[in-house]
Amino acid sequence: MSFFHHDHSRCRPRRSRNAGHRWRCGSALLGAACAIIAWGLATAGGAAQAQTVVVAAPDRAGDEQAIRAAAKAYQDALGRGDAKALADLWTPDGDIVDEHGNVLKGRETAALVTRTDAAGPRPAIRIRDTHVRFVTGDVAIEDGSVEVVVPGIARPLQGRFTATWTRQNGGWKLAALREDRIEPASAGETLEDLDWMVGEWSVVDERGAGKPAAPGPEKPTIEMTVRWNANRTFLLRDMKISAPGQEGAEGGVMHVTQRIGWDPLARQIHSWVFSSDGGHGEAVWTRDGDSWVARTAGVLPNGEQTASLNIYTYDGKDRCTWRSLPTHVGGEHTPPINMIMIRKPGRTTP
């Protein structure tokens, strides 16, 4: 008898005595059909399982070790100012986005690194908490934190970075670098803490401190005046830079104006600067012991973006050391500047 074509008369009940027989016949059919379907699914599943190929995960330990070695070589080359070694670790189209959002070419930025230590010791860079993950067999992402120890600043500058590494010609090269800073906890500084800046200053080269620098294209003279606005909500700083032949200086004189104020939204001291040649910039100020640190981002008249770290160390009387360092980890956009601000007579020390 077929399960699908059977004699239903045999299942016909005889009055009430066989009232449950029809249900039992239907249940038998349904159970048989379910058994056939279940057997088919189990057979198909078993066949699929038999055809499954288990592929072992590739061993990335060697590649990760090679990437970490390349990262260490990059850090060492940066520390000794080896521009060629740095450039060799970049892909031709690799780029950098720094903490200010500036977009820079990796190899071009590496070429700006200099070996000279005439301007003083370099900042020390410490890489910490790195993690490498692979996107493909030839592309990996490295995340980590960085500390930059700047001579003369007690508290290290902290940030995070993400580096993209690609395998090229048998080695690992940097294809992208993204940087971001970690703001330190506020030390409770206020705009009034910068009252010591008020007055007239002569700015001279650190090596020639005590006497104004001679006029000329390499050693311009800088005069600075700082005053409060009427409501003492901003410090107004005006600089006159005399440099005969200097590009963008009308009559050999360039004027730079700056406003320093308290930003109630960010709860930090913020400044905005404008120069007569069309350049502009802004900075965030924080206190570090006896020093003030201004993280500056600027735009030159030709559209080039710059980033620097300006450090002011006041001696409590009439002198202030002013250092300007590039902040980008991958290179130097401008040479470091070391100057001395000397207050002119006539303003009582706060």
XYZ file of C-alpha atoms in Angstrom:
350
model
C 0.000 0.000 0.000
C 1.303 3.441 -0.914
C 1.480 6.160 1.700
C -0.001 8.548 -0.834
C -2.590 6.354 -2.538
C -4.212 4.048 0.025
C -7.734 2.654 0.458
C -9.620 5.194 2.587
C -12.504 2.724 3.004
C -10.440 0.771 5.446
C -10.201 3.862 7.575
C -13.959 4.559 7.483
C -15.305 4.285 11.057
C -18.115 1.992 12.007
C -20.325 4.252 14.017
C -19.067 5.433 17.378
C -16.978 2.366 18.103
C -14.281 3.517 15.677
C -14.690 7.246 16.138
C -10.934 7.812 16.649
C -9.762 5.615 13.818
C -9.806 8.328 11.138
C -7.622 10.584 13.246
C -5.215 7.704 13.802
C -4.991 7.059 10.054
C -4.371 10.755 9.328
C -1.787 10.915 12.083
C -0.001 7.936 10.618
C 0.154 9.629 7.226
C 1.381 12.913 8.718
C 3.966 11.125 10.870
C 5.256 9.178 7.869
C 5.522 12.334 5.751
C 7.351 14.153 8.548
C 9.698 11.218 8.928
C 10.500 11.302 5.189
C 11.089 15.062 5.262
C 13.230 14.823 8.388
C 15.271 12.028 6.815
C 15.797 14.148 3.675
C 16.916 17.188 5.667
C 19.265 15.131 7.779
C 20.747 13.536 4.662
C 21.185 16.915 2.965
C 22.688 18.410 6.116
C 25.081 15.524 6.403
C 26.118 15.929 2.771
C 26.692 19.662 3.258
C 28.692 18.982 6.387
C 30.752 16.439 4.530
C 31.510 19.041 1.835
C 32.528 21.827 4.289
C 36.225 22.701 4.036
C 37.757 24.094 7.207
C 40.367 26.756 6.404
C 42.773 27.509 9.193
C 43.225 31.204 10.120
C 46.486 32.554 8.690
C 49.343 32.982 11.098
C 49.859 36.768 11.366
C 52.502 36.665 14.073
C 55.338 37.159 11.594
C 53.592 40.029 9.812
C 52.750 41.753 13.085
C 56.356 41.467 14.199
C 57.488 43.018 10.898
C 55.043 45.926 11.306
C 56.214 46.607 14.846
C 59.826 46.547 13.625
C 58.947 49.088 10.896
C 57.211 51.302 13.470
C 60.287 51.143 15.705
C 62.513 52.040 12.741
C 60.267 55.047 12.043
C 60.515 56.234 15.637
C 64.310 55.799 15.685
C 64.723 57.674 12.379
C 62.591 60.514 13.706
C 64.699 60.714 16.876
C 67.965 61.058 14.967
C 66.513 63.319 12.262
C 67.052 60.900 9.376
C 64.806 62.284 6.623
C 65.746 59.632 4.050
C 64.976 56.715 6.375
C 61.615 58.287 7.233
C 60.705 58.848 3.576
C 61.580 55.238 2.725
C 58.960 54.044 5.219
C 56.144 55.883 3.397
C 54.159 54.835 0.350
C 54.376 57.370 -2.534
C 50.836 58.663 -1.889
C 50.800 58.266 1.918
C 49.331 61.155 3.877
C 49.074 62.546 7.404
C 46.167 64.274 9.139
C 47.496 65.940 12.275
C 45.670 66.956 15.454
C 44.591 70.263 13.880
C 43.141 68.636 10.753
C 46.052 69.653 8.516
C 46.523 67.234 5.596
C 50.167 66.614 4.729
C 52.065 64.353 2.348
C 54.046 61.720 4.216
C 57.223 61.744 2.124
C 57.235 65.527 1.680
C 56.852 66.014 5.423
C 59.648 63.531 6.140
C 61.965 65.535 3.868
C 61.616 68.525 6.225
C 63.218 66.684 9.121
C 66.706 67.975 9.890
C 69.663 66.352 11.603
C 70.951 69.528 13.233
C 70.583 69.963 16.987
C 71.674 73.597 16.925
C 68.247 74.696 18.149
C 68.422 72.469 21.215
C 67.306 68.964 22.165
C 64.438 67.364 20.318
C 61.199 66.338 22.015
C 61.247 62.686 23.095
C 58.461 60.518 21.686
C 57.096 57.540 23.600
C 54.723 55.117 21.884
C 52.468 53.094 24.193
C 49.577 50.602 24.157
C 49.775 49.703 20.473
C 47.415 47.199 18.873
C 47.692 45.770 15.338
C 44.754 44.274 13.450
C 44.682 43.036 9.859
C 42.080 44.245 7.362
C 43.445 42.017 4.594
C 46.584 39.981 4.174
C 48.412 43.095 2.935
C 46.747 45.897 4.940
C 46.920 46.401 8.716
C 45.753 49.085 11.160
C 47.890 50.075 14.139
C 46.266 52.008 17.013
C 48.122 53.383 20.006
C 48.834 56.273 22.336
C 51.778 58.637 22.268
C 53.522 60.884 24.779
C 55.705 63.764 23.626
C 58.151 64.965 26.267
C 59.191 68.521 25.419
C 62.300 69.858 27.189
C 61.267 72.512 29.685
C 57.702 71.248 30.100
C 56.943 69.161 33.157
C 53.809 67.465 31.834
C 54.087 65.307 28.675
C 51.770 66.073 25.781
C 49.447 63.139 25.242
C 47.665 61.931 22.151
C 46.455 58.978 20.140
C 47.259 57.821 16.623
C 46.048 55.408 13.962
C 48.507 54.201 11.321
C 47.632 52.256 8.176
C 50.357 49.870 6.992
C 50.447 48.205 3.570
C 52.728 45.488 2.241
C 54.757 46.720 -0.727
C 57.790 45.149 -2.370
C 58.131 42.639 0.429
C 58.082 45.235 3.225
C 55.542 47.176 5.269
C 55.043 50.887 4.463
C 52.964 53.656 6.000
C 49.980 54.596 3.848
C 48.198 56.889 6.328
C 48.711 58.417 9.754
C 45.966 60.069 11.804
C 46.751 61.930 15.018
C 44.590 63.299 17.814
C 45.487 64.921 21.113
C 44.249 64.178 24.599
C 43.557 67.355 26.498
C 45.003 67.446 30.026
C 42.767 68.172 32.962
C 42.280 71.874 33.549
C 44.589 73.361 36.131
C 42.064 76.096 36.907
C 43.966 78.809 35.030
C 42.237 82.091 34.270
C 42.922 84.932 31.900
C 44.084 87.053 34.852
C 46.991 84.635 35.269
C 48.467 86.120 32.081
C 48.490 89.670 33.471
C 52.297 89.469 33.658
C 52.340 89.859 29.862
C 51.052 93.439 30.041
C 53.736 95.928 29.042
C 56.194 96.686 26.267
C 58.752 94.081 25.273
C 61.768 93.712 23.049
C 62.122 90.256 21.552
C 65.673 89.100 20.840
C 67.379 85.944 19.736
C 68.194 83.709 22.696
C 71.888 83.573 21.712
C 72.021 87.343 21.738
C 69.954 87.918 24.858
C 70.687 91.217 26.489
C 70.966 93.180 23.293
C 68.500 93.610 20.434
C 69.137 91.498 17.361
C 70.644 93.365 14.417
C 68.178 94.223 11.633
C 68.313 92.018 8.579
C 66.440 89.297 6.737
C 67.772 86.579 9.060
C 67.542 88.460 12.357
C 64.570 90.823 12.328
C 63.874 93.102 15.245
C 60.614 92.457 17.069
C 58.813 94.906 19.336
C 55.768 93.790 21.319
C 53.064 95.640 23.236
C 50.473 93.868 25.397
C 47.488 95.599 27.003
C 44.020 94.842 28.350
C 40.884 95.856 26.469
C 38.486 98.242 28.240
C 36.547 95.492 30.051
C 39.563 93.258 30.741
C 37.966 90.432 28.767
C 40.821 90.180 26.269
C 44.558 90.700 26.251
C 45.576 92.552 23.086
C 49.051 91.771 21.814
C 50.592 93.770 18.962
C 53.912 92.846 17.367
C 55.929 94.877 14.911
C 58.489 92.838 12.996
C 61.063 94.930 11.165
C 62.778 92.922 8.434
C 63.895 94.822 5.307
C 63.236 92.722 2.236
C 60.934 90.321 4.037
C 58.172 88.961 1.817
C 54.750 90.317 2.720
C 56.165 93.135 4.875
C 55.091 96.566 3.709
C 58.035 98.928 3.889
C 60.043 96.223 5.618
C 57.581 96.064 8.552
C 55.039 93.341 9.304
C 52.318 93.809 11.915
C 50.842 90.923 13.885
C 47.855 91.331 16.190
C 46.543 88.803 18.686
C 43.577 88.565 21.032
C 43.833 86.267 24.032
C 40.609 85.543 25.912
C 38.669 83.021 27.978
C 36.498 80.678 25.921
C 33.412 80.018 28.091
C 32.266 77.139 25.890
C 35.501 75.117 25.993
C 36.423 76.575 29.407
C 39.952 77.295 28.209
C 42.099 80.245 27.289
C 41.951 80.738 23.534
C 43.733 83.144 21.208
C 43.327 84.389 17.645
C 46.149 85.956 15.627
C 46.229 87.882 12.334
C 49.225 89.171 10.374
C 49.367 91.991 7.856
C 50.465 89.612 5.089
C 47.129 87.752 5.256
C 48.112 84.863 7.503
C 46.036 83.878 10.531
C 45.864 81.286 13.292
C 44.504 80.323 16.689
C 45.729 78.555 19.802
C 44.627 76.929 23.044
C 46.625 77.908 26.154
C 47.341 75.757 29.209
C 49.594 76.258 32.192
C 52.462 73.896 32.995
C 54.252 74.924 36.183
C 56.107 78.167 35.435
C 55.387 77.875 31.726
C 52.447 78.573 29.461
C 51.914 76.272 26.489
C 49.987 77.482 23.426
C 49.058 74.832 20.855
C 48.861 76.811 17.639
C 47.380 76.062 14.216
C 47.898 78.608 11.443
C 47.379 79.305 7.761
C 50.027 81.125 5.697
C 49.099 83.598 2.939
C 49.738 80.918 0.298
C 47.268 78.551 1.969
C 49.878 76.323 3.582
C 48.866 75.054 7.009
C 51.230 75.113 9.964
C 51.174 73.759 13.488
C 53.457 74.742 16.346
C 53.874 74.584 20.079
C 54.659 77.964 21.661
C 56.122 77.784 25.166
C 56.421 80.893 27.347
C 58.461 80.572 30.539
C 58.253 83.693 32.682
C 60.990 84.344 35.273
C 58.647 86.297 37.571
C 60.318 89.613 36.770
C 61.062 91.111 33.377
C 62.192 88.245 31.180
C 60.382 85.461 29.401
C 61.816 82.642 27.305
C 59.750 82.069 24.178
C 60.208 78.834 22.261
C 58.286 77.747 19.193
C 58.452 74.062 18.196
C 56.711 72.129 15.443
C 54.091 69.815 16.904
C 53.782 67.319 14.108
C 55.372 64.002 15.008
C 56.301 63.239 11.415
C 58.421 66.261 10.555
C 59.297 69.900 11.009
C 57.443 72.530 8.981
C 59.500 75.411 10.302
C 62.760 75.420 12.235
C 62.469 75.758 16.029
C 62.617 79.326 17.316
C 64.211 80.307 20.616
C 63.675 83.922 21.659
C 63.870 86.031 24.814
C 61.232 88.629 25.677
C 62.732 91.516 27.699
C 60.346 93.967 29.315
C 61.083 97.605 28.671
C 61.283 99.970 31.693
C 58.090 101.688 32.797
C 55.768 98.827 33.701
C 55.665 97.563 37.270
C 56.100 93.802 37.558
C 52.754 92.223 38.618
